[in-house]
Short mmCIF file of C-alpha atoms and ligand atoms in Angstrom, two decimals:
data_model
loop_
_atom_site.label_atom_id
_atom_site.label_comp_id
_atom_site.label_asym_id
_atom_site.label_seq_id
_atom_site.Cartn_x
_atom_site.Cartn_y
_atom_site.Cartn_z
CA UNK D 1215 95.78 117.62 126.36
CA UNK D 1216 92.40 118.81 125.10
CA UNK D 1217 92.37 120.82 121.88
CA UNK D 1218 89.38 122.57 120.29
CA UNK D 1219 89.43 123.26 116.57
CA UNK D 1220 86.91 125.89 115.55
CA UNK D 1221 86.19 125.47 111.83
CA UNK D 1222 86.13 121.98 110.35
CA UNK D 1223 87.05 122.85 106.80
CA UNK D 1224 90.17 121.78 105.03
CA UNK D 1225 92.74 123.13 107.50
CA UNK D 1226 90.71 122.52 110.66
CA UNK D 1227 89.80 118.96 109.84
CA UNK D 1228 93.27 117.88 108.71
CA UNK D 1229 94.92 119.58 111.70
CA UNK D 1230 92.34 118.23 114.14
CA UNK D 1231 92.65 114.65 112.86
CA UNK D 1232 96.46 114.83 112.96
CA UNK D 1233 96.53 116.25 116.51
CA UNK D 1234 94.19 113.43 117.59
CA UNK D 1235 96.51 110.94 115.92
CA UNK D 1236 99.34 112.32 118.08
CA UNK D 1237 97.27 111.33 121.11
CA UNK D 1238 95.58 114.62 121.99
CA UNK D 1239 91.85 114.79 122.69
CA UNK D 1240 90.39 116.91 119.88
CA UNK D 1241 86.95 118.39 119.35
CA UNK D 1242 86.26 119.81 115.89
CA UNK D 1243 83.58 122.47 115.90
CA UNK D 1244 81.62 123.85 112.98
CA UNK D 1245 78.43 125.88 112.63
CA UNK D 1246 77.39 123.87 109.59
CA UNK D 1247 75.06 121.22 111.02
CA UNK D 1248 75.02 119.12 107.84
CA UNK D 1249 78.83 119.04 107.73
CA UNK D 1250 78.96 117.83 111.35
CA UNK D 1251 76.19 115.27 110.68
CA UNK D 1252 78.14 113.90 107.71
CA UNK D 1253 81.36 113.77 109.74
CA UNK D 1254 79.50 111.74 112.36
CA UNK D 1255 78.63 109.34 109.55
CA UNK D 1256 82.26 109.23 108.43
CA UNK D 1257 81.68 111.29 105.26
CA UNK D 1258 84.47 113.81 104.56
CA UNK D 1259 83.46 117.29 103.31
CA UNK D 1260 86.56 117.42 101.08
CA UNK D 1261 88.68 114.99 99.12
CA UNK D 1262 92.08 114.56 100.74
CA UNK D 1263 94.04 111.30 100.44
CA UNK D 1264 94.13 109.37 103.74
CA UNK D 1265 91.86 111.75 105.65
CA UNK D 1266 88.84 109.45 105.91
CA UNK D 1267 90.91 106.61 107.40
CA UNK D 1268 92.67 109.00 109.82
CA UNK D 1269 89.34 110.43 111.01
CA UNK D 1270 87.77 106.98 111.33
CA UNK D 1271 90.56 105.49 113.44
CA UNK D 1272 90.76 108.49 115.77
CA UNK D 1273 86.99 108.66 116.23
CA UNK D 1274 87.04 104.92 117.02
CA UNK D 1275 89.83 105.49 119.55
CA UNK D 1276 87.70 108.15 121.25
CA UNK D 1277 90.21 110.94 120.64
CA UNK D 1278 88.31 112.86 117.94
CA UNK D 1279 84.76 114.18 118.08
CA UNK D 1280 82.58 116.73 116.31
CA UNK D 1281 80.03 119.26 117.48
CA UNK D 1282 78.20 122.41 116.42
CA UNK D 1283 78.16 123.64 120.02
CA UNK D 1284 81.14 125.95 120.54
CA UNK D 1285 80.69 126.38 124.31
CA UNK D 1286 80.62 122.61 124.81
CA UNK D 1287 83.49 122.05 122.39
CA UNK D 1288 85.91 124.52 124.01
CA UNK D 1289 85.11 123.52 127.61
CA UNK D 1290 88.34 122.43 129.28
CA UNK D 1291 90.47 122.93 126.15
CA UNK D 1292 93.92 124.36 126.81
CA UNK D 1293 94.39 125.27 123.17
CA UNK D 1294 91.59 126.64 121.01
CA UNK D 1295 92.46 126.90 117.32
CA UNK D 1296 90.65 129.26 114.97
CA UNK D 1297 90.65 127.59 111.56
CA UNK D 1298 87.77 129.30 109.79
CA UNK D 1299 87.91 130.67 106.26
CA UNK D 1300 89.44 134.03 105.35
CA UNK D 1301 88.22 134.47 101.77
CA UNK D 1302 89.11 137.46 99.62
CA UNK D 1303 86.65 140.21 100.47
CA UNK D 1304 84.42 141.01 97.55
CA UNK D 1305 85.53 144.14 95.79
CA UNK D 1306 88.92 144.90 97.32
CA UNK D 1307 90.90 141.67 97.80
CA UNK D 1308 91.47 142.25 101.54
CA UNK D 1309 91.18 139.07 103.61
CA UNK D 1310 87.63 138.91 104.98
CA UNK D 1311 88.11 138.51 108.74
CA UNK D 1312 84.47 138.49 109.77
CA UNK D 1313 84.46 134.75 110.57
CA UNK D 1314 87.68 135.02 112.59
CA UNK D 1315 86.34 137.96 114.60
CA UNK D 1316 83.00 136.23 115.21
CA UNK D 1317 84.76 133.14 116.57
CA UNK D 1318 87.00 135.28 118.81
CA UNK D 1319 83.90 136.93 120.28
CA UNK D 1320 82.11 133.63 120.84
CA UNK D 1321 85.21 132.11 122.43
CA UNK D 1322 85.57 135.12 124.76
CA UNK D 1323 81.90 134.90 125.77
CA UNK D 1324 82.01 131.17 126.47
CA UNK D 1325 85.46 130.53 127.87
CA UNK D 1326 85.34 128.70 131.20
CA UNK D 1327 89.08 128.19 131.81
CA UNK D 1328 92.51 129.66 131.00
CA UNK D 1329 93.43 128.93 127.38
CA UNK D 1330 95.66 129.74 124.46
CA UNK D 1331 93.73 130.95 121.41
CA UNK D 1332 95.60 130.10 118.24
CA UNK D 1333 94.93 131.59 114.82
CA UNK D 1334 95.62 128.94 112.20
CA UNK D 1335 93.56 130.67 109.53
CA UNK D 1336 95.74 132.75 107.21
CA UNK D 1337 95.30 136.25 108.59
CA UNK D 1338 96.92 139.61 107.86
CA UNK D 1339 99.50 141.09 110.19
CA UNK D 1340 97.85 142.56 113.26
CA UNK D 1341 94.89 140.13 113.36
CA UNK D 1342 96.23 138.53 116.55
CA UNK D 1343 96.11 141.96 118.24
CA UNK D 1344 92.50 142.36 117.11
CA UNK D 1345 91.53 138.87 118.34
CA UNK D 1346 93.09 139.73 121.71
CA UNK D 1347 91.12 143.01 121.85
CA UNK D 1348 87.83 141.30 120.93
CA UNK D 1349 88.27 138.64 123.63
CA UNK D 1350 89.12 141.30 126.22
CA UNK D 1351 86.02 143.30 125.23
CA UNK D 1352 83.76 140.33 126.00
CA UNK D 1353 84.75 140.73 129.65
CA UNK D 1354 86.33 137.26 129.74
CA UNK D 1355 87.90 136.76 133.16
CA UNK D 1356 90.25 133.91 132.30
CA UNK D 1357 93.88 134.12 131.28
CA UNK D 1358 94.08 134.10 127.49
CA UNK D 1359 97.17 134.17 125.31
CA UNK D 1360 96.64 134.76 121.59
CA UNK D 1361 99.15 132.94 119.39
CA UNK D 1362 99.70 132.73 115.63
CA UNK D 1363 100.48 129.31 114.17
CA UNK D 1364 100.19 129.42 110.36
CA UNK D 1365 99.68 126.23 108.37
CA UNK D 1366 101.78 125.18 105.40
CA UNK D 1367 99.63 122.31 104.16
CA UNK D 1368 99.51 121.46 100.48
CA UNK D 1369 96.22 120.05 99.29
CA UNK D 1370 96.65 116.42 98.35
CA UNK D 1371 99.66 116.06 100.63
CA UNK D 1372 98.26 117.75 103.73
CA UNK D 1373 98.59 114.87 106.21
CA UNK D 1374 102.24 114.26 105.31
CA UNK D 1375 102.93 118.00 105.47
CA UNK D 1376 101.31 118.17 108.91
CA UNK D 1377 103.15 115.17 110.35
CA UNK D 1378 106.53 115.86 108.78
CA UNK D 1379 106.70 119.63 108.45
CA UNK D 1380 109.78 121.53 107.24
CA UNK D 1381 109.16 123.76 110.25
CA UNK D 1382 106.51 124.78 112.76
CA UNK D 1383 106.11 128.53 113.19
CA UNK D 1384 104.76 129.84 116.50
CA UNK D 1385 104.18 133.54 117.01
CA UNK D 1386 103.67 134.09 120.73
CA UNK D 1387 103.98 137.10 123.00
CA UNK D 1388 104.23 135.40 126.41
CA UNK D 1389 105.49 132.25 128.17
CA UNK D 1390 101.99 130.83 128.70
CA UNK D 1391 101.41 130.84 124.94
CA UNK D 1392 104.84 129.33 124.21
CA UNK D 1393 104.49 126.60 126.87
CA UNK D 1394 101.07 125.43 125.72
CA UNK D 1395 102.16 125.41 122.06
CA UNK D 1396 105.27 123.42 122.95
CA UNK D 1397 102.98 120.84 124.56
CA UNK D 1398 100.62 120.83 121.55
CA UNK D 1399 103.51 120.05 119.19
CA UNK D 1400 105.56 117.86 121.57
CA UNK D 1401 104.98 114.72 119.48
CA UNK D 1402 106.61 116.52 116.56
CA UNK D 1403 109.64 117.62 118.60
CA UNK D 1404 110.25 113.94 119.10
CA UNK D 1405 110.45 113.68 115.28
CA UNK D 1406 112.90 116.58 115.47
CA UNK D 1407 110.76 118.88 113.38
CA UNK D 1408 112.24 122.34 113.82
CA UNK D 1409 110.06 124.77 115.71
CA UNK D 1410 110.55 128.49 115.29
CA UNK D 1411 109.35 130.84 118.01
CA UNK D 1412 108.89 134.40 116.80
CA UNK D 1413 106.68 137.39 117.56
CA UNK D 1414 103.02 137.14 116.62
CA UNK D 1415 103.31 139.69 113.84
CA UNK D 1416 106.34 137.96 112.37
CA UNK D 1417 104.48 134.64 112.31
CA UNK D 1418 101.53 136.25 110.55
CA UNK D 1419 103.82 137.73 107.91
CA UNK D 1420 105.84 134.50 107.46
CA UNK D 1421 102.77 132.79 106.05
CA UNK D 1422 102.14 135.48 103.43
CA UNK D 1423 105.81 135.89 102.60
CA UNK D 1424 106.22 132.13 102.09
CA UNK D 1425 103.25 131.87 99.74
CA UNK D 1426 104.20 135.04 97.84
CA UNK D 1427 107.74 133.76 97.41
CA UNK D 1428 106.55 130.39 96.08
CA UNK D 1429 104.10 132.11 93.73
CA UNK D 1430 106.99 134.27 92.52
CA UNK D 1431 109.18 131.23 91.92
CA UNK D 1432 106.46 129.61 89.79
CA UNK D 1433 105.78 132.80 87.87
CA UNK D 1434 109.49 133.29 87.24
CA UNK D 1435 109.90 129.85 85.70
CA UNK D 1436 106.71 130.31 83.68
CA UNK D 1437 108.16 133.47 82.11
CA UNK D 1438 111.45 131.63 81.52
CA UNK D 1439 109.40 128.94 79.75
CA UNK D 1440 107.95 131.55 77.40
CA UNK D 1441 111.45 132.81 76.71
CA UNK D 1442 112.67 129.23 76.13
CA UNK D 1443 110.03 128.81 73.45
CA UNK D 1444 111.26 131.95 71.70
CA UNK D 1445 114.98 131.19 71.89
CA UNK D 1446 114.75 127.44 71.36
CA UNK D 1447 115.79 126.31 74.85
CA UNK D 1448 114.25 123.71 77.16
CA UNK D 1449 112.73 125.01 80.41
CA UNK D 1450 113.08 121.65 82.17
CA UNK D 1451 116.83 121.78 81.60
CA UNK D 1452 116.89 125.40 82.76
CA UNK D 1453 114.96 124.43 85.93
CA UNK D 1454 117.38 121.61 86.64
CA UNK D 1455 120.35 123.81 85.93
CA UNK D 1456 119.31 126.58 88.28
CA UNK D 1457 117.69 124.28 90.85
CA UNK D 1458 120.98 122.45 91.50
CA UNK D 1459 122.23 125.68 93.03
CA UNK D 1460 121.45 125.16 96.72
CA UNK D 1461 120.62 128.82 97.09
CA UNK D 1462 117.78 128.40 94.58
CA UNK D 1463 116.64 124.81 95.19
CA UNK D 1464 114.87 122.48 92.74
CA UNK D 1465 111.28 122.74 93.98
CA UNK D 1466 108.48 124.90 92.58
CA UNK D 1467 110.27 125.31 89.28
CA UNK D 1468 107.80 123.36 87.15
CA UNK D 1469 106.52 125.54 84.34
CA UNK D 1470 102.82 125.22 83.66
CA UNK D 1471 99.57 127.08 83.03
CA UNK D 1472 99.88 129.33 86.11
CA UNK D 1473 99.20 128.75 89.78
CA UNK D 1474 95.70 128.45 91.21
CA UNK D 1475 94.18 127.03 94.38
CA UNK D 1476 92.83 128.26 97.64
CA UNK D 1477 96.00 129.97 98.87
CA UNK D 1478 98.37 131.56 96.38
CA UNK D 1479 95.84 133.76 94.52
CA UNK D 1480 94.10 134.90 97.70
CA UNK D 1481 97.20 135.34 99.84
CA UNK D 1482 99.22 137.27 97.25
CA UNK D 1483 96.30 139.69 96.85
CA UNK D 1484 95.91 140.09 100.60
CA UNK D 1485 99.65 140.76 100.96
CA UNK D 1486 99.37 143.51 98.36
CA UNK D 1487 96.55 145.07 100.37
CA UNK D 1488 98.60 144.99 103.58
CA UNK D 1489 101.56 146.50 101.74
CA UNK D 1490 99.33 149.25 100.39
CA UNK D 1491 97.86 149.98 103.82
CA UNK D 1492 101.34 150.35 105.29
CA UNK D 1493 102.58 152.34 102.29
CA UNK D 1494 105.30 149.76 101.63
CA UNK D 1495 104.71 148.39 98.13
CA UNK D 1496 105.84 144.89 97.15
CA UNK D 1497 106.16 145.46 93.42
CA UNK D 1498 107.52 142.01 92.68
CA UNK D 1499 104.34 140.45 94.03
CA UNK D 1500 102.22 142.98 92.11
CA UNK D 1501 103.90 141.79 88.90
CA UNK D 1502 103.46 138.13 89.88
CA UNK D 1503 99.71 138.55 90.41
CA UNK D 1504 99.22 140.31 87.06
CA UNK D 1505 101.45 137.91 85.13
CA UNK D 1506 99.79 134.83 86.56
CA UNK D 1507 96.27 136.16 85.89
CA UNK D 1508 96.94 136.85 82.25
CA UNK D 1509 98.82 133.57 81.79
CA UNK D 1510 95.76 131.41 82.39
CA UNK D 1511 93.81 132.91 79.49
CA UNK D 1512 96.97 132.93 77.38
CA UNK D 1513 97.03 129.14 77.76
CA UNK D 1514 93.60 129.10 76.07
CA UNK D 1515 95.19 130.98 73.16
CA UNK D 1516 97.96 128.41 73.05
CA UNK D 1517 95.35 125.70 72.51
CA UNK D 1518 93.64 127.85 69.85
CA UNK D 1519 96.99 128.23 68.06
CA UNK D 1520 97.36 124.45 68.07
CA UNK D 1521 93.98 124.26 66.35
CA UNK D 1522 95.33 126.50 63.59
CA UNK D 1523 94.38 129.95 64.94
CA UNK D 1524 91.14 131.79 65.68
CA UNK D 1525 89.51 131.28 62.28
CA UNK D 1526 90.27 127.59 62.08
CA UNK D 1527 89.35 126.95 65.72
CA UNK D 1528 85.72 128.04 65.48
CA UNK D 1529 83.39 125.03 65.70
CA UNK D 1530 86.20 122.60 66.58
CA UNK D 1531 86.29 120.45 69.70
CA UNK D 1532 88.89 120.35 72.48
CA UNK D 1533 89.20 117.72 75.22
CA UNK D 1534 90.35 119.28 78.51
CA UNK D 1535 91.99 116.65 80.71
CA UNK D 1536 92.27 117.75 84.33
CA UNK D 1537 90.07 120.52 85.66
CA UNK D 1538 91.18 120.97 89.28
CA UNK D 1539 94.00 123.46 90.03
CA UNK D 1540 96.35 120.54 90.69
CA UNK D 1541 96.11 116.74 91.06
CA UNK D 1542 94.85 114.83 94.11
CA UNK D 1543 92.24 117.37 95.07
CA UNK D 1544 88.70 118.20 94.00
CA UNK D 1545 89.41 121.91 94.51
CA UNK D 1546 88.55 124.12 91.54
CA UNK D 1547 89.38 127.48 93.14
CA UNK D 1548 91.20 129.71 90.64
CA UNK D 1549 91.99 126.69 88.51
CA UNK D 1550 93.60 127.60 85.17
CA UNK D 1551 91.09 125.22 83.52
CA UNK D 1552 88.32 127.76 84.16
CA UNK D 1553 90.05 130.58 82.24
CA UNK D 1554 91.16 128.18 79.51
CA UNK D 1555 87.63 126.83 78.98
CA UNK D 1556 86.34 130.40 78.95
CA UNK D 1557 88.88 131.51 76.33
CA UNK D 1558 88.04 128.49 74.18
CA UNK D 1559 84.30 129.06 74.53
CA UNK D 1560 84.74 132.74 73.58
CA UNK D 1561 86.49 131.60 70.41
CA UNK D 1562 83.58 129.33 69.48
CA UNK D 1563 85.39 126.11 70.41
CA UNK D 1564 83.37 123.25 71.90
CA UNK D 1565 84.92 121.87 75.08
CA UNK D 1566 84.58 118.42 76.64
CA UNK D 1567 86.14 117.99 80.09
CA UNK D 1568 87.19 115.18 82.36
CA UNK D 1569 88.70 115.16 85.85
CA UNK D 1570 89.23 112.17 88.17
CA UNK D 1571 87.87 113.97 91.28
CA UNK D 1572 86.76 117.48 90.41
CA UNK D 1573 83.79 116.99 88.06
CA UNK D 1574 81.14 117.84 90.61
CA UNK D 1575 82.88 121.05 91.65
CA UNK D 1576 83.77 121.94 88.06
CA UNK D 1577 80.34 121.58 86.47
CA UNK D 1578 78.73 124.76 87.87
CA UNK D 1579 81.88 126.81 87.15
CA UNK D 1580 82.07 125.67 83.51
CA UNK D 1581 78.45 125.48 82.41
CA UNK D 1582 79.32 125.26 78.70
CA UNK D 1583 81.73 122.38 79.09
CA UNK D 1584 80.41 118.91 78.34
CA UNK D 1585 81.44 116.80 81.35
CA UNK D 1586 82.58 113.27 80.42
CA UNK D 1587 82.96 110.03 82.35
CA UNK D 1588 86.45 109.18 81.16
CA UNK D 1589 89.38 110.82 79.37
CA UNK D 1590 88.59 108.71 76.31
CA UNK D 1591 84.98 109.89 76.17
CA UNK D 1592 86.23 113.50 76.20
CA UNK D 1593 88.79 112.73 73.49
CA UNK D 1594 86.22 111.18 71.12
CA UNK D 1595 86.00 113.43 68.06
CA UNK D 1596 88.35 116.07 69.55
CA UNK D 1597 90.50 118.20 67.28
CA UNK D 1598 92.98 118.76 70.11
CA UNK D 1599 93.60 117.36 73.58
CA UNK D 1600 94.81 119.73 76.29
CA UNK D 1601 96.31 118.36 79.50
CA UNK D 1602 95.68 121.02 82.12
CA UNK D 1603 96.32 119.11 85.35
CA UNK D 1604 98.97 116.41 85.81
CA UNK D 1605 96.83 113.65 87.32
CA UNK D 1606 98.65 110.29 87.28
CA UNK D 1607 95.77 108.90 85.22
CA UNK D 1608 96.89 111.04 82.26
CA UNK D 1609 100.56 110.08 82.37
CA UNK D 1610 100.11 106.82 80.54
CA UNK D 1611 97.17 107.31 78.19
CA UNK D 1612 96.74 104.60 75.58
CA UNK D 1613 98.09 106.71 72.72
CA UNK D 1614 96.88 104.38 69.97
CA UNK D 1615 93.38 104.53 71.39
CA UNK D 1616 93.66 108.31 71.72
CA UNK D 1617 94.64 108.60 68.05
CA UNK D 1618 91.82 106.32 66.98
CA UNK D 1619 89.20 108.27 68.94
CA UNK D 1620 90.38 111.82 68.23
CA UNK D 1621 89.56 113.70 65.09
CA UNK D 1622 93.18 114.87 64.91
CA UNK D 1623 96.24 113.73 66.90
CA UNK D 1624 97.04 117.13 68.42
CA UNK D 1625 98.13 117.32 72.03
CA UNK D 1626 98.77 120.47 74.07
CA UNK D 1627 100.53 119.33 77.23
CA UNK D 1628 100.42 122.28 79.63
CA UNK D 1629 102.17 120.27 82.38
CA UNK D 1630 104.99 118.73 80.32
CA UNK D 1631 104.12 115.19 81.38
CA UNK D 1632 105.05 113.63 78.02
CA UNK D 1633 108.35 113.67 76.14
CA UNK D 1634 108.30 115.60 72.85
CA UNK D 1635 110.31 113.00 70.86
CA UNK D 1636 108.13 110.16 72.17
CA UNK D 1637 104.95 111.98 71.20
CA UNK D 1638 106.27 112.86 67.78
CA UNK D 1639 107.26 109.28 67.05
CA UNK D 1640 103.79 108.22 68.25
CA UNK D 1641 102.40 110.40 65.48
CA UNK D 1642 101.18 113.39 67.48
CA UNK D 1643 101.46 117.08 66.78
CA UNK D 1644 102.72 117.88 70.23
CA UNK D 1645 102.92 121.28 71.95
CA UNK D 1646 104.17 121.71 75.50
CA UNK D 1647 105.37 124.52 77.76
CA UNK D 1648 108.84 126.01 77.33
CA UNK D 1649 110.27 123.21 75.24
CA UNK D 1650 111.12 124.87 71.96
C1 UDX U 1076 100.00 126.05 98.84
C2 UDX U 1076 101.31 125.98 99.66
O1 UDX U 1076 102.22 125.07 99.04
C3 UDX U 1076 101.03 125.60 101.07
O2 UDX U 1076 102.22 125.60 101.84
C4 UDX U 1076 100.04 126.63 101.62
O3 UDX U 1076 99.79 126.47 102.96
C5 UDX U 1076 98.77 126.61 100.81
O4 UDX U 1076 99.10 126.92 99.46
P1 UDX U 1076 98.41 124.34 97.60
O5 UDX U 1076 97.66 125.55 97.15
O6 UDX U 1076 97.67 123.19 98.14
O7 UDX U 1076 99.46 124.75 98.73
O8 UDX U 1076 99.23 123.80 96.35
P2 UDX U 1076 100.71 123.77 95.79
O9 UDX U 1076 101.13 122.36 95.64
O10 UDX U 1076 101.61 124.64 96.53
O11 UDX U 1076 100.46 124.35 94.31
C6 UDX U 1076 99.91 125.64 94.10
C7 UDX U 1076 99.77 125.95 92.64
O12 UDX U 1076 101.04 126.15 92.04
C8 UDX U 1076 99.10 124.86 91.81
O13 UDX U 1076 98.24 125.47 90.87
C9 UDX U 1076 100.25 124.16 91.12
O14 UDX U 1076 99.87 123.54 89.93
C10 UDX U 1076 101.18 125.34 90.89
N1 UDX U 1076 102.59 124.95 90.77
C11 UDX U 1076 103.27 124.46 91.84
C12 UDX U 1076 103.25 125.12 89.55
O15 UDX U 1076 102.65 125.56 88.55
N2 UDX U 1076 104.58 124.81 89.48
C13 UDX U 1076 105.28 124.34 90.53
O16 UDX U 1076 106.49 124.10 90.38
C14 UDX U 1076 104.62 124.14 91.75
#
C-alpha cells in the first residue's frame, strides 16, 4: 500500500518510518527544502532514539522516500496523512489550524485518485468536518474519506509506542475510511494491538481527553508531594500505595517540577478553548493548567530556599543539570528548566547549565545561563546543584568529585532520583520533592 505523510516533523517522520518498516511504501513530504535535503543525507531533524537507523534501513530497502513536491508525493497514495504542526495560536491558546487547512486545500487540488485523508496532527473537535469541506470546495472529483487517527507517541519512546501501542484510535464516518485504515494498520492487528473504531469527533476528543487526564494525574501527585512535605509523608510511598489500585494505576504518578513538552501544555490549553466555545467548562483542567504553570517558577524558589533564601542567594551560583522537558529528547518546549533559570536569574543567582542533548536548543531560550560541556564543569564552584531532568547520566554522579568541585554540597533533586539517606550519609544537604 502507498502512504503519503504530509509534514515530516516529529510525528510525521516517526509514523512514516514505522509504516515503511511494516512494509508499506511511504513518501514523507515537507515544504522545508533544507529538512528534505538533510533527510536525503540521512540527517534527522530531531533527536529520537533509533530513528536514524530506522530511516536508513527503510530508505535502503526502497520503501521510504522524501520530497517537497506534494502532488508527486500523494500520487497513487491510498492514505494521505496530515501530520503538520498545530501550535498554540498567539494570543488566545486556540490550536492554530492554518497549516492543516493549507494541506487539505493542496491535497484537494492535486488529488489524482480516490484516497483516505487522515488527520494525525492533534486537532480540535470538528477539524475533520472542516478538512472535508475544504477538499470539497477545491472541486476534487475523486472519492475522499476524511478520518481522524490521533497519535499517542511519547518523545524518546516514540518508535516503541508506535509499534506496540496500547490502542489505535480510528475516527471514521464511512466504510471506505474504515477499510483503508484497517489495511494501513494490518501489521499491528497481527500483533493484536487493539483498534478502536469510533466517530471522527470522538477520535478528535479522545486525544485531548487523554492528554488532559495525564496532565491532571501529574498535577495531582505534584500537589500531593507539596502536602507530603508539610505533613512529613513520602510521596513515592503515596504514589505506590494509590497506584496499586488497578482503578488508578501506577503510571504518571512521579512527582516533579511540573509537566512540559510539545503536547500537554498546548493540548490542555486548546481543550479549554474548545470547552469555552461550546459553553461546557472543564474546570479541573483549568486548575491543572494554572497549577502547573505556577509550579515551574515555584521550583526556582525551592532552589533559592536551599541557598538560604533570597538575601543569601544573591550572587551565588547554581548548576542546573538537565534542561530539556524530559530525558531522551532535545526538546525544550515548555521545559520547567526555563522558568527555573528565569526565577534564579531574577533573584541575582548565576546559573550554569548542562544537558546531554538539549544544549543547542536551550542556549537561545536561556541567554543568561552559562552552558557547560559536562555536569562536572557546571558543578565547579556551585553553591547548589539542581537536577531538573532525570537523564540516566545524572543517576550515578561521582559524589566525591561533586563535593570536591562544588562550593557547597547542596543538592536539590527535583526528580527524586537519589535516596535521601544515601545523600545525607554522603555528606550532602539534600532536598527533593515530596519527601519530608
Ligand atoms: C505526551 C503523551 O504521553 C503522549 O501520549 C502524547 O501523544 C504527547 O504528549 P510527551 O510530551 O513526549 O508525550 O512526554 P511524557 O513522557 O508524556 O511526559 C510529559 C511531561 O510530564 C514531561 O514533562 C514529564 O517530565 C512529565 N511527567 C510525566 C511527570 O512529571 N510525571 C510523570 O509521572 C510523568
